XYZ file of C-alpha atoms in Angstrom:
630
model
C 136.452 186.368 68.907
C 135.541 185.907 72.370
C 137.665 186.560 75.389
C 136.807 185.105 78.830
C 138.270 185.280 82.542
C 137.994 181.524 83.676
C 138.673 181.253 87.677
C 141.255 178.470 88.299
C 141.341 179.210 92.031
C 139.349 181.226 94.631
C 135.758 181.307 95.835
C 134.310 181.191 92.620
C 134.993 177.825 91.939
C 135.295 177.304 88.006
C 133.506 180.319 86.923
C 133.814 181.950 83.426
C 132.851 185.518 82.744
C 133.355 187.009 79.331
C 134.977 190.031 78.773
C 132.439 192.345 76.848
C 133.004 196.340 77.311
C 134.282 197.142 80.478
C 134.554 194.275 82.970
C 135.076 195.637 86.492
C 136.533 193.336 89.550
C 136.289 194.210 93.108
C 134.477 193.064 96.451
C 131.689 195.430 95.510
C 128.292 193.671 94.799
C 127.792 195.745 91.841
C 131.093 194.557 90.039
C 130.912 192.400 87.130
C 133.154 189.869 88.756
C 132.508 189.969 92.773
C 135.068 188.642 94.927
C 134.140 188.270 98.532
C 137.658 188.599 100.048
C 139.355 190.807 102.593
C 142.257 191.373 100.375
C 140.204 192.515 97.604
C 139.245 196.552 97.059
C 135.909 197.752 96.577
C 136.790 198.151 92.664
C 139.957 196.395 92.478
C 141.241 196.481 88.930
C 139.096 196.564 85.341
C 139.865 194.932 82.090
C 138.562 197.086 78.940
C 138.997 196.533 75.300
C 140.981 199.333 73.282
C 142.240 199.288 69.719
C 141.051 195.341 69.814
C 143.473 195.000 72.816
C 142.222 194.029 76.109
C 143.806 196.383 78.946
C 144.037 195.728 82.589
C 144.346 198.576 84.808
C 144.637 197.957 88.554
C 142.744 200.697 90.177
C 145.196 201.933 92.981
C 144.736 198.506 95.275
C 146.399 197.936 98.226
C 146.633 194.629 97.584
C 147.659 194.752 94.263
C 147.107 193.318 90.852
C 149.633 190.709 89.340
C 149.888 189.021 85.867
C 151.891 185.683 85.418
C 153.129 186.827 89.202
C 154.652 190.285 88.221
C 152.513 193.142 89.994
C 150.991 195.510 87.531
C 149.561 199.284 87.225
C 148.588 198.795 83.149
C 149.067 195.783 80.816
C 147.773 194.235 77.667
C 146.736 190.739 78.450
C 147.774 188.059 76.191
C 146.120 184.419 75.774
C 147.190 182.344 78.395
C 148.367 185.038 80.934
C 147.396 184.360 84.752
C 145.727 187.370 86.873
C 145.684 187.011 90.322
C 143.678 189.157 92.692
C 143.687 188.490 96.636
C 143.046 184.997 96.879
C 141.748 184.281 93.414
C 143.763 183.134 89.989
C 141.841 183.639 86.645
C 142.993 182.280 83.374
C 142.477 185.140 80.435
C 141.515 183.228 77.524
C 140.838 184.345 73.792
C 138.790 182.003 71.608
C 137.309 181.986 68.128
C 133.677 181.868 68.155
C 132.311 178.169 67.969
C 135.735 177.018 69.502
C 134.190 176.899 73.408
C 134.731 173.041 73.950
C 132.225 171.220 72.621
C 129.275 172.758 71.014
C 129.504 176.526 71.267
C 126.545 178.300 72.011
C 125.771 181.753 70.115
C 123.336 184.337 71.208
C 121.185 185.092 68.109
C 119.465 188.740 67.971
C 116.002 188.841 67.072
C 112.214 188.513 67.619
C 110.406 185.462 68.950
C 109.482 182.751 66.423
C 106.800 183.460 64.129
C 104.114 180.766 64.786
C 102.251 178.900 67.657
C 103.591 180.003 71.191
C 102.784 178.103 74.294
C 103.849 178.457 78.164
C 103.893 177.098 81.114
C 104.472 178.719 84.883
C 106.332 176.579 87.372
C 102.885 176.202 89.624
C 101.141 174.811 86.308
C 103.698 171.834 86.507
C 101.523 168.543 86.903
C 104.436 166.089 87.299
C 105.778 168.053 90.363
C 102.200 168.002 92.302
C 101.026 164.311 93.643
C 97.515 166.271 93.850
C 96.781 167.156 90.480
C 98.810 163.781 89.167
C 95.908 161.891 91.412
C 93.297 163.449 89.576
C 94.484 162.527 86.077
C 93.636 159.365 84.087
C 96.248 157.038 84.250
C 98.074 156.683 80.713
C 101.147 155.263 79.289
C 102.536 158.051 78.470
C 102.441 159.365 82.061
C 103.720 156.339 83.380
C 106.781 156.487 80.970
C 107.285 160.537 81.800
C 107.061 159.806 85.627
C 109.822 157.009 85.047
C 111.735 159.465 83.273
C 111.582 161.884 85.973
C 112.512 159.501 88.508
C 115.555 158.342 86.554
C 116.940 161.721 86.221
C 116.118 162.678 89.646
C 118.420 159.570 90.779
C 120.698 160.178 88.018
C 122.001 163.941 88.911
C 121.191 163.865 92.658
C 124.455 162.284 93.678
C 126.889 164.581 91.104
C 128.929 167.047 92.650
C 130.353 168.543 89.804
C 128.355 171.158 88.078
C 130.144 170.533 84.321
C 129.372 166.923 84.798
C 126.095 167.187 85.981
C 125.022 169.215 83.396
C 126.281 166.351 80.755
C 124.973 164.055 82.546
C 121.172 166.104 82.409
C 121.571 166.636 78.765
C 122.090 163.519 77.686
C 119.262 162.400 79.760
C 116.886 164.683 78.227
C 118.202 163.846 74.632
C 117.003 160.107 75.265
C 113.523 161.294 76.222
C 113.139 164.346 73.628
C 113.291 164.361 69.929
C 115.705 167.242 70.121
C 118.484 167.789 67.250
C 120.419 170.553 69.333
C 120.690 171.038 73.402
C 122.116 173.409 75.957
C 121.941 174.222 79.518
C 123.251 177.495 79.969
C 124.055 178.936 83.410
C 123.833 182.420 84.171
C 125.692 184.558 86.753
C 123.720 185.208 89.977
C 123.599 189.343 89.502
C 122.241 189.371 86.058
C 122.009 187.779 83.011
C 125.354 187.218 82.041
C 125.780 183.877 80.646
C 128.902 182.337 82.716
C 129.082 178.543 81.836
C 127.172 176.197 79.629
C 127.027 172.586 77.897
C 125.860 172.349 74.407
C 125.669 169.402 71.516
C 124.528 169.560 68.201
C 123.246 166.127 67.437
C 122.806 166.450 63.808
C 126.413 168.414 62.667
C 128.469 167.797 65.374
C 130.656 169.304 68.203
C 132.218 171.971 65.685
C 128.896 173.410 64.793
C 127.633 176.015 67.322
C 124.207 175.821 68.792
C 122.066 178.771 68.106
C 120.062 180.125 70.692
C 117.284 182.569 69.908
C 118.086 185.747 72.714
C 114.347 186.727 72.546
C 113.256 183.487 73.364
C 115.894 183.389 76.315
C 115.179 186.843 77.398
C 111.512 186.071 77.576
C 111.810 182.830 79.902
C 114.435 184.566 82.252
C 112.202 187.958 82.575
C 109.070 185.712 83.201
C 109.803 182.662 84.928
C 108.052 180.561 82.258
C 108.864 177.482 79.948
C 107.901 178.237 76.434
C 107.322 176.035 73.383
C 107.326 178.052 69.832
C 106.782 176.616 66.408
C 108.520 179.032 63.633
C 105.531 178.447 60.826
C 107.457 180.469 58.388
C 110.978 178.998 58.471
C 112.454 181.875 59.744
C 115.166 180.272 62.090
C 118.594 181.346 62.066
C 119.876 178.406 59.706
C 116.705 177.881 57.621
C 113.735 175.298 57.967
C 110.773 175.429 60.421
C 112.143 175.604 63.715
C 110.749 174.282 67.041
C 112.044 175.405 70.350
C 111.377 174.280 73.888
C 112.920 176.449 76.661
C 112.679 176.202 80.091
C 113.978 178.156 83.258
C 116.144 176.583 85.900
C 114.627 177.884 89.019
C 115.995 177.701 92.396
C 113.086 179.666 94.416
C 113.017 183.355 93.211
C 116.470 182.841 91.549
C 117.089 181.547 87.863
C 120.127 179.693 87.533
C 119.863 179.098 83.908
C 118.285 177.573 80.589
C 117.370 174.405 79.507
C 117.223 175.049 75.682
C 115.988 172.331 72.991
C 115.471 172.879 69.440
C 114.756 170.570 66.343
C 114.229 171.366 62.468
C 112.917 168.181 61.685
C 109.363 168.184 60.675
C 108.611 165.000 61.520
C 109.640 165.487 65.405
C 107.795 168.364 66.425
C 107.865 169.602 70.085
C 104.578 168.523 71.863
C 102.506 170.113 75.047
C 103.757 166.814 76.614
C 106.997 167.762 75.889
C 106.715 171.028 77.123
C 105.370 169.677 80.644
C 108.332 166.967 80.601
C 111.054 169.473 80.128
C 109.732 172.069 82.541
C 109.556 169.329 85.152
C 113.193 167.998 84.015
C 114.432 172.095 84.398
C 112.854 172.352 88.029
C 114.767 169.031 89.061
C 118.082 170.151 87.267
C 117.840 173.639 89.318
C 118.072 171.802 92.893
C 120.830 169.545 91.469
C 122.698 172.625 90.524
C 122.180 174.202 93.598
C 122.841 171.592 95.556
C 126.150 171.203 93.657
C 127.115 174.848 93.671
C 126.622 174.612 97.749
C 128.799 171.560 97.447
C 131.527 173.308 95.542
C 131.480 176.547 98.140
C 131.160 173.842 101.062
C 134.522 172.392 99.942
C 136.225 175.465 99.024
C 135.388 176.614 102.556
C 136.796 173.343 104.202
C 139.775 173.564 102.082
C 140.302 177.231 103.285
C 140.065 176.585 107.075
C 142.101 173.289 106.539
C 145.144 175.555 104.937
C 144.365 177.844 108.205
C 144.430 175.385 110.636
C 147.859 173.898 109.134
C 149.063 177.393 109.703
C 148.418 177.571 113.511
C 151.906 175.796 114.568
C 152.870 178.266 117.364
C 156.582 177.466 118.461
C 156.963 176.085 122.004
C 159.795 177.554 124.566
C 160.455 180.334 126.968
C 164.566 180.027 126.950
C 166.667 182.952 125.849
C 167.700 180.714 122.663
C 164.260 180.388 121.465
C 163.943 183.935 122.142
C 166.739 184.631 119.711
C 164.665 182.817 117.362
C 161.531 184.565 117.635
C 163.268 187.636 117.317
C 164.786 186.671 114.135
C 161.498 185.607 112.726
C 160.133 189.221 113.494
C 162.790 190.645 111.524
C 162.798 188.567 108.262
C 159.197 187.631 107.842
C 158.063 191.063 106.442
C 160.689 190.900 103.769
C 160.742 188.084 100.803
C 164.146 187.801 100.986
C 165.220 183.614 100.697
C 166.008 182.130 104.337
C 168.371 178.792 105.147
C 167.221 177.522 107.837
C 169.774 175.113 109.500
C 169.655 172.539 112.536
C 169.676 169.397 113.571
C 166.710 166.790 112.298
C 163.674 166.970 114.614
C 164.520 170.794 115.959
C 161.318 172.358 113.987
C 163.064 174.038 110.821
C 159.154 173.542 109.205
C 157.442 174.848 112.484
C 159.775 177.841 111.816
C 158.902 178.507 108.074
C 155.849 178.333 108.834
C 156.081 181.162 111.126
C 158.243 182.985 108.815
C 155.166 183.008 106.288
C 152.098 183.062 108.918
C 153.924 186.400 110.300
C 154.512 187.845 106.377
C 152.180 189.713 104.473
C 151.942 186.667 102.168
C 149.599 185.045 104.761
C 146.881 184.725 103.048
C 148.589 182.825 100.171
C 149.477 179.041 100.033
C 152.335 177.641 102.183
C 153.720 174.431 100.521
C 156.424 172.182 101.539
C 158.112 169.881 100.207
C 160.826 167.292 101.561
C 163.390 167.040 98.705
C 165.136 163.884 100.592
C 161.862 161.808 100.656
C 161.289 161.477 96.568
C 163.630 160.095 93.919
C 165.471 162.948 91.314
C 162.676 162.059 88.502
C 159.560 162.236 91.009
C 161.209 165.066 92.689
C 161.626 167.103 89.451
C 157.744 165.959 88.611
C 156.622 167.292 91.899
C 158.345 170.379 92.127
C 158.225 172.113 88.415
C 154.933 169.906 87.377
C 154.821 167.845 84.115
C 152.783 168.212 80.552
C 150.580 165.564 79.358
C 152.966 162.980 77.649
C 156.131 164.166 78.967
C 156.877 160.520 80.600
C 154.732 156.973 80.462
C 152.842 157.506 83.471
C 151.958 161.112 82.416
C 148.280 161.091 81.393
C 147.153 164.351 82.265
C 149.297 167.950 82.792
C 149.730 168.344 86.388
C 150.847 171.890 88.086
C 154.123 171.617 90.475
C 154.791 172.806 94.020
C 156.033 176.014 92.613
C 152.769 176.694 90.447
C 150.620 175.711 93.415
C 152.706 178.174 95.699
C 151.949 180.945 93.357
C 151.686 184.352 95.589
C 152.702 182.550 98.345
C 155.696 180.672 100.468
C 157.366 177.379 99.237
C 159.401 175.238 101.601
C 162.299 173.192 100.461
C 163.083 170.832 102.968
C 166.604 169.064 103.191
C 167.274 171.124 100.480
C 171.179 169.137 100.281
C 169.818 166.245 99.133
C 168.729 167.633 95.920
C 170.864 166.010 92.901
C 173.341 168.479 90.987
C 171.185 168.610 87.945
C 167.954 169.517 90.512
C 170.816 172.214 91.693
C 171.121 173.840 88.525
C 167.396 173.930 87.800
C 166.870 175.358 90.892
C 169.360 178.073 90.806
C 167.861 179.236 87.515
C 164.260 179.313 89.133
C 165.781 181.789 91.793
C 167.574 183.764 89.504
C 165.218 184.186 86.747
C 161.972 183.358 88.542
C 160.606 181.060 85.853
C 160.760 177.869 85.229
C 159.511 174.926 82.746
C 157.312 171.899 83.422
C 158.654 168.848 82.820
C 158.313 168.088 79.081
C 157.370 171.393 78.402
C 158.314 174.673 76.291
C 156.900 177.633 77.472
C 158.557 179.573 80.650
C 156.202 179.832 83.347
C 156.635 182.868 85.679
C 156.628 182.968 89.546
C 155.755 185.078 92.373
C 156.861 183.077 95.307
C 159.385 183.255 98.592
C 161.765 180.588 98.967
C 162.668 179.138 102.391
C 164.718 176.347 102.512
C 166.096 173.967 105.448
C 168.830 171.502 105.552
C 170.481 169.334 108.559
C 173.549 169.098 106.447
C 176.451 171.710 106.650
C 176.059 172.966 103.319
C 179.158 175.119 103.467
C 181.272 172.308 104.212
C 179.244 170.511 101.465
C 180.362 173.648 98.949
C 183.884 172.991 99.825
C 183.512 169.190 99.182
C 182.190 170.024 95.902
C 179.109 167.968 97.104
C 176.775 171.328 96.761
C 176.763 174.101 94.015
C 178.363 177.159 95.807
C 176.376 179.476 93.801
C 173.193 177.906 94.567
C 174.508 178.275 98.397
C 174.853 181.617 98.235
C 171.287 182.306 96.580
C 169.789 180.237 99.577
C 172.217 181.814 102.105
C 170.731 185.198 101.786
C 169.634 185.196 105.208
C 169.954 182.227 107.413
C 169.774 180.855 111.068
C 170.398 177.883 112.537
C 168.145 176.479 115.171
C 169.071 174.944 118.358
C 169.497 171.236 119.384
C 166.817 170.748 122.399
C 170.030 169.860 124.808
C 171.047 173.637 124.353
C 168.198 174.698 125.525
C 167.189 172.085 127.831
C 165.138 174.753 130.202
C 162.452 174.142 127.541
C 162.137 170.641 127.560
C 159.506 170.287 130.672
C 157.171 172.963 129.053
C 157.706 171.250 125.380
C 156.624 167.927 127.281
C 153.660 169.414 129.153
C 152.435 170.663 125.674
C 152.834 167.323 123.995
C 151.224 165.608 127.156
C 148.138 167.807 126.801
C 147.889 167.755 123.051
C 147.916 164.090 122.891
C 145.749 163.806 125.951
C 142.812 165.195 124.069
C 143.519 162.929 121.075
C 143.217 160.091 123.352
C 140.356 161.255 125.349
C 142.352 160.782 128.733
C 142.877 162.943 131.452
C 146.627 163.048 132.426
C 147.374 165.922 135.059
C 151.096 166.333 134.441
C 154.394 164.737 134.719
C 155.773 163.162 137.573
C 159.044 164.499 139.456
C 160.786 161.341 138.539
C 159.565 161.037 134.997
C 160.713 164.964 134.562
C 163.968 164.169 135.917
C 164.693 161.607 133.476
C 163.498 163.949 130.585
C 166.150 166.549 131.580
C 169.102 164.214 132.189
C 168.200 162.562 128.473
C 170.268 163.952 125.861
C 167.460 164.013 123.018
C 169.614 163.195 119.803
C 166.093 163.110 117.901
C 165.412 166.766 119.664
C 161.844 167.929 119.562
C 160.159 165.422 117.400
C 162.031 162.568 119.857
C 160.387 164.218 122.732
C 157.113 164.702 121.191
C 157.110 160.693 120.002
C 158.238 160.136 123.647
C 155.337 162.037 125.302
C 152.787 160.322 122.892
C 153.988 157.010 123.961
C 153.675 157.976 127.802
C 150.111 159.104 126.951
C 149.363 156.065 125.215
C 150.684 153.113 127.461
C 150.286 155.280 130.493
C 147.425 154.423 133.117
C 147.460 156.715 135.811
C 146.564 160.354 135.756
C 150.341 161.295 135.980
C 153.386 160.341 133.206
C 155.458 158.120 135.322
C 159.227 156.797 134.415
C 157.909 153.522 133.150
C 155.550 155.252 130.669
C 158.671 156.961 128.783
C 160.672 154.688 126.433
C 163.438 152.438 127.811
C 166.247 154.921 126.552
C 164.996 157.952 128.201
C 163.717 156.112 131.566
C 167.217 154.673 132.294
C 168.702 158.127 132.328
C 167.605 159.040 135.581
C 168.563 156.046 137.558
C 171.648 157.890 138.658
C 170.407 161.002 139.699
C 169.252 162.489 143.298
C 165.545 161.567 141.808
C 165.967 158.284 140.776
C 163.103 156.281 139.133
C 161.127 153.125 140.041
C 163.554 150.487 141.718
C 162.596 148.592 138.904
C 163.833 150.634 136.412
C 166.976 150.872 138.658
C 167.399 146.948 138.583
C 167.375 147.058 134.653
C 169.592 149.529 134.209
C 172.411 147.767 136.598
C 171.575 144.079 134.867
C 171.907 145.629 131.380
C 175.276 147.468 132.326
C 176.427 144.190 133.584
C 175.504 142.211 130.634
C 177.038 144.892 128.156
C 180.443 144.800 130.303
C 180.557 141.074 130.161
C 180.152 141.132 126.063
C 182.629 143.783 125.722
C 185.110 141.597 127.736
C 184.437 138.379 125.679
C 184.957 140.467 122.491
C 187.938 142.054 123.676
C 186.196 145.514 123.395
C 184.744 145.185 120.002
C 181.200 146.605 120.309
C 180.354 145.170 116.862
C 181.146 141.541 118.185
C 179.750 142.439 121.603
C 176.344 143.415 119.777
C 176.500 140.055 118.072
C 176.939 138.497 121.435
C 174.350 140.116 122.874
C 171.924 139.789 119.438
C 171.284 143.363 119.306
C 172.260 145.985 116.071
C 175.722 147.165 116.333
C 173.667 150.803 116.583
C 171.269 150.259 119.183
C 174.205 148.760 121.345
C 176.073 152.175 120.518
C 173.186 153.774 121.676
C 172.373 152.161 124.664
C 176.020 152.356 126.210
C 176.109 156.138 125.639
C 172.890 156.295 128.026
C 174.347 153.711 130.549
C 177.783 156.316 130.174
C 179.534 152.975 129.222
C 181.875 154.370 126.809
C 184.618 154.354 129.308
C 184.073 150.522 129.142
C 185.276 150.342 125.743
C 188.620 151.845 126.295
C 189.365 149.674 129.365
C 188.517 146.343 127.536
C 190.813 147.456 124.354
C 193.733 148.042 126.536
C 193.258 144.740 127.912
């Protein structure tokens, strides 16, 4: 039986760690599993085997150790358990020997093979030294080997996945070396612990393990030499005379792993030329593996930085209403309570949710946002809960849902009022039990996430109208806040507008000094039915279409520019004239239609909703009543 920790999230990528003896996990370099994470203690936790059981013990760490989302002090691990430590998540696996994917690798204790042995050091590699090649007589074998090395170099140079690179390399080696079995073993950086491998037995198939002579393995790693050994007496682990080729994967002074080949076929024994070729292949493979590891590290760092950037959404506004919002966020952020955020569309509900997450203890964990109104019921269920392979026609692989992705962090469900009754019932169970089942699955999955929800609907009214479950509403409404509409804190319009102008001017590489007074008057008089989102869109448009150093009324959308014409600070005469002309056209159309806005819209050739909005901006609602009476 083999127990392993498989990294599924965090800085270690897809690393595997054998659980043998006592495995200590922490940020200190002497730990078997070293996590460079500010949230991980020097000695965070340990796993030890006692009476055939694997016991995880938290070493009084400040951040805690979680198993399947639940904080633990001491717990017996079962196959399939997820262990969360800081920003890292590991899957605990228990496997029978020989069940490690393709062909397994078994390390055989014992002495080196009893027979002829040859060794080759890196500095003796002829194929990697142009000056040495020039001094050798040309031959068909040398030309073929150089062609092989060129093909392998091109084949692995563009690969960025270590496992795919390993299989590609092993296949290429089998094409040119008469080996019956082969394995590429990658080691831990701090020691000789097996990290991962790819292996294949070409004779007996993937169910048969590849036996690796541990004596040869140890010698190759310690002496940094490639070895060719012959078993003259047939003392191999499976009988028959064995021929072994083994080369170190060297990256500078570090040994990344081993390329191991063997055969028991008397007609295809390894030769000195095979040793030289395998040594050169191992040197090229080491560079490819190091590049793949560096690429994975850079990709993980890039993802981490992107996540940090996505959380730096500071809310803008200094009004009394916004100060109340800030105080609310400050009070509720440290807790894990579910928060329901109300408010009209465009008031910044997701911004508030991100601010709550950013100021909570979960700030270093994921923040996942899902708009419940943007997806169909079936797709929304799959996105939220994930699905198993074969759950439906297009489910070609298992997929984690947003609840699993948010493990340890926060999930934000926007427009939660749009959930169907079936999904409302399922969400209620998740909130009650803190567990769910993937679509097409049977195993409950425990979660440790904080729920933040938002809706522009009056959910309490919807409960009374039986459009929303009352029990779910009370679960979501543990703590609630309604964000003010922009017209309710109009004093924040100028700073918000300046903020958006500066942001979009930088994106467009434009120099904009600010907003002119007439344009500012238009902004202050407009009602902003779309709230902050509409204001940002208006400022982006003004930056893009404007041609001067100041934002002018003519740079604003028509509906915004026209609102300032009747004020003390009227915009340009052009807009005033256009405003008067529009009023006259609408009055005439209303007179012809007898006060019917629908008929007036047809006469004008515009959509009825547009005419409603235009009449509101032009303050023509009284004209409807006048013509209706007539």
